[in-house]
């Protein structure tokens, strides 16, 4: 069955396909969907191409969180090569229904810093995704090292600018991810403050609003190099 009329494909970027409806989301004050977040994660992965950094797409983060079988999860995670990564960024979603595609009402971010051996949760509505973030942490922490006997990573809440509306959580996730990648590439990894100081300075209401426009412009600028047909 084809896509609804008027929702044609506008961009194929790496493995992500964006449609007209995705641009509509970015054009107005609306909750970001999985595809837009996956697109921007893919863009950041291309821009910061270090093999040390992994930005995990929302669908994979969600499955890691909710996979009921440990052996299946191990096989699923192995291609990600997590023990080789210095920095891993996951999305957290409050959807509890594994049968509901693109469900949930809130996004947050979970970042693993190997130098500090810690998972840091950034939530733009403090406390909203705490349970879901810890569920993801518990599911994935055991796979971060090759040696099962090694000391496991800790979990902590990181300081996060708070959103002032009910729809910008996904943009805060993307803004925080961008800051963390820039911080890592700048050579500051291993510093006791991690990326917290630059995050407080760089992420706020105006920066998040500008990011929505920036991503929309980025997509529109890439449409001429689309790899497929609508």
XYZ file of C-alpha atoms in Angstrom:
230
model
C 0.000 0.000 0.000
C 1.438 3.395 -0.974
C 1.935 6.489 1.090
C -1.002 8.878 1.484
C -1.353 11.384 -1.321
C 0.653 14.490 -0.591
C 3.100 12.682 1.711
C 5.718 11.978 -0.910
C 9.340 11.251 -0.140
C 11.471 14.394 -0.002
C 14.868 13.008 1.019
C 16.815 9.776 1.260
C 19.820 10.304 3.523
C 21.947 7.259 4.321
C 19.291 4.767 5.491
C 16.729 7.381 6.517
C 13.759 8.326 4.325
C 11.996 11.594 5.134
C 8.593 12.588 3.779
C 6.568 15.748 3.408
C 4.850 15.129 6.747
C 8.240 15.233 8.487
C 8.889 18.697 7.098
C 5.461 19.739 8.349
C 6.471 18.635 11.855
C 9.620 20.753 11.700
C 7.734 23.734 10.287
C 5.437 24.012 13.286
C 5.591 23.642 17.057
C 5.132 19.867 17.088
C 6.575 16.782 18.797
C 9.479 15.260 16.820
C 9.028 11.743 15.478
C 11.539 8.883 15.235
C 12.489 9.629 11.626
C 13.561 13.209 12.249
C 15.668 12.173 15.240
C 17.192 9.295 13.271
C 17.981 11.670 10.399
C 19.795 14.144 12.631
C 21.663 11.363 14.441
C 22.750 10.073 11.022
C 23.822 13.584 10.048
C 25.878 13.974 13.233
C 27.415 10.535 12.647
C 28.532 11.675 9.188
C 29.846 14.984 10.481
C 31.672 13.465 13.453
C 32.882 10.320 11.739
C 35.115 9.027 14.526
C 34.678 5.284 15.159
C 34.785 6.176 18.851
C 31.325 7.767 18.637
C 28.042 5.924 18.145
C 24.646 7.594 17.932
C 22.031 4.866 18.293
C 18.801 5.306 16.264
C 15.578 5.561 18.311
C 14.195 2.238 17.062
C 17.321 0.387 18.224
C 17.380 2.148 21.600
C 13.727 1.235 22.075
C 14.301 -2.423 21.246
C 17.294 -2.657 23.589
C 15.128 -1.230 26.353
C 12.239 -3.605 25.800
C 13.759 -6.828 24.420
C 12.426 -9.646 26.632
C 15.102 -12.224 25.807
C 18.738 -11.769 26.892
C 20.217 -14.099 24.276
C 18.350 -12.333 21.470
C 19.445 -8.980 22.846
C 23.085 -10.081 22.890
C 22.931 -11.060 19.210
C 21.140 -7.814 18.384
C 23.688 -5.616 20.178
C 26.857 -7.343 18.968
C 27.019 -5.514 15.569
C 27.023 -2.163 17.413
C 30.525 -2.988 18.771
C 29.768 -1.182 22.013
C 32.986 -2.240 23.830
C 34.988 -0.388 21.143
C 33.129 2.927 21.528
C 34.297 5.809 23.689
C 31.020 7.703 23.467
C 27.555 6.216 22.881
C 24.370 8.275 22.691
C 20.927 6.691 23.074
C 17.426 8.137 22.944
C 14.958 7.374 25.724
C 11.229 7.260 25.015
C 8.405 6.768 27.527
C 6.488 4.374 25.271
C 5.715 1.147 27.172
C 3.814 -0.537 24.324
C 6.213 -2.499 22.089
C 3.381 -3.047 19.622
C 2.817 0.672 19.090
C 5.071 2.194 16.455
C 6.284 5.711 17.212
C 4.383 5.824 20.497
C 5.225 7.748 23.628
C 4.951 11.359 24.712
C 8.450 12.323 25.812
C 12.062 12.047 24.630
C 15.240 12.258 26.688
C 18.881 11.286 26.119
C 21.248 8.769 27.703
C 24.973 9.169 26.984
C 27.749 6.721 27.865
C 31.215 8.200 28.502
C 33.827 5.430 28.647
C 36.564 7.615 30.111
C 34.371 8.224 33.148
C 32.630 4.813 32.887
C 29.269 6.450 33.408
C 25.851 6.745 31.786
C 24.489 10.297 32.001
C 20.760 10.934 31.586
C 19.639 14.316 30.257
C 15.914 15.027 30.600
C 14.409 18.391 29.631
C 11.435 17.647 31.924
C 13.261 16.475 35.020
C 12.066 13.125 36.341
C 9.712 12.345 33.460
C 11.811 9.607 31.877
C 13.782 8.459 34.916
C 12.254 4.963 34.969
C 12.685 4.421 31.249
C 16.277 5.710 31.268
C 17.221 3.334 34.083
C 15.544 0.466 32.249
C 17.681 1.153 29.170
C 20.799 1.536 31.318
C 20.224 -1.794 33.048
C 19.598 -3.515 29.713
C 22.720 -2.235 27.967
C 25.311 -1.690 30.735
C 26.443 -5.326 30.745
C 27.370 -5.098 27.063
C 29.664 -2.070 27.322
C 32.803 -4.054 28.204
C 34.358 -7.231 26.818
C 35.311 -8.447 30.280
C 32.148 -9.334 32.207
C 34.091 -9.096 35.473
C 35.040 -5.475 34.907
C 33.456 -2.844 37.081
C 30.165 -1.849 35.507
C 29.339 1.738 34.544
C 27.398 3.994 36.895
C 24.172 5.859 36.166
C 23.724 9.531 36.963
C 21.388 12.390 36.110
C 23.059 15.228 34.251
C 22.139 18.919 34.435
C 19.747 19.742 31.604
C 18.094 23.023 30.569
C 14.343 22.593 31.026
C 11.846 23.010 28.215
C 9.017 25.502 28.581
C 6.406 23.763 26.451
C 5.049 20.287 25.790
C 6.570 19.559 22.382
C 10.284 20.489 22.250
C 11.712 17.458 24.104
C 13.008 15.861 20.892
C 14.797 19.062 19.936
C 16.460 19.180 23.352
C 17.670 15.627 22.743
C 19.188 16.667 19.416
C 20.704 19.837 20.854
C 22.310 17.902 23.716
C 23.602 15.220 21.323
C 25.179 17.897 19.144
C 26.894 19.519 22.142
C 28.268 16.190 23.375
C 29.672 15.304 19.945
C 31.283 18.735 19.611
C 32.719 18.419 23.127
C 34.236 15.029 22.331
C 35.716 16.170 19.019
C 37.263 19.207 20.727
C 39.518 16.886 22.733
C 37.960 17.628 26.118
C 37.058 14.011 26.890
C 38.212 12.882 30.303
C 37.654 16.265 31.949
C 35.899 16.092 35.310
C 33.155 18.461 34.204
C 32.436 16.333 31.144
C 30.274 18.379 28.734
C 28.102 19.944 31.434
C 29.417 23.518 31.346
C 29.171 23.884 27.577
C 25.714 22.300 27.675
C 24.417 24.903 30.114
C 25.773 27.686 27.909
C 24.764 26.288 24.524
C 21.306 24.753 25.043
C 18.287 26.896 25.862
C 14.957 28.033 24.485
C 16.373 30.213 21.694
C 19.019 27.655 20.666
C 16.405 24.896 20.505
C 14.080 27.071 18.420
C 16.938 27.850 16.047
C 17.778 24.143 15.790
C 14.286 23.372 14.483
C 14.844 25.896 11.689
C 18.402 24.659 11.144
C 17.313 21.037 10.662
C 14.522 22.057 8.296
C 17.018 24.061 6.236
C 19.484 21.178 6.304
C 16.878 18.782 4.909
C 15.799 21.223 2.243
C 19.435 21.780 1.278
C 20.015 18.056 0.839
C 16.931 17.325 -1.271
C 18.820 17.879 -4.539
C 21.070 14.935 -3.728
C 18.229 12.522 -2.972
C 19.260 8.950 -3.760
C 15.886 7.635 -4.935
C 12.583 8.440 -6.499
C 9.420 9.599 -4.636
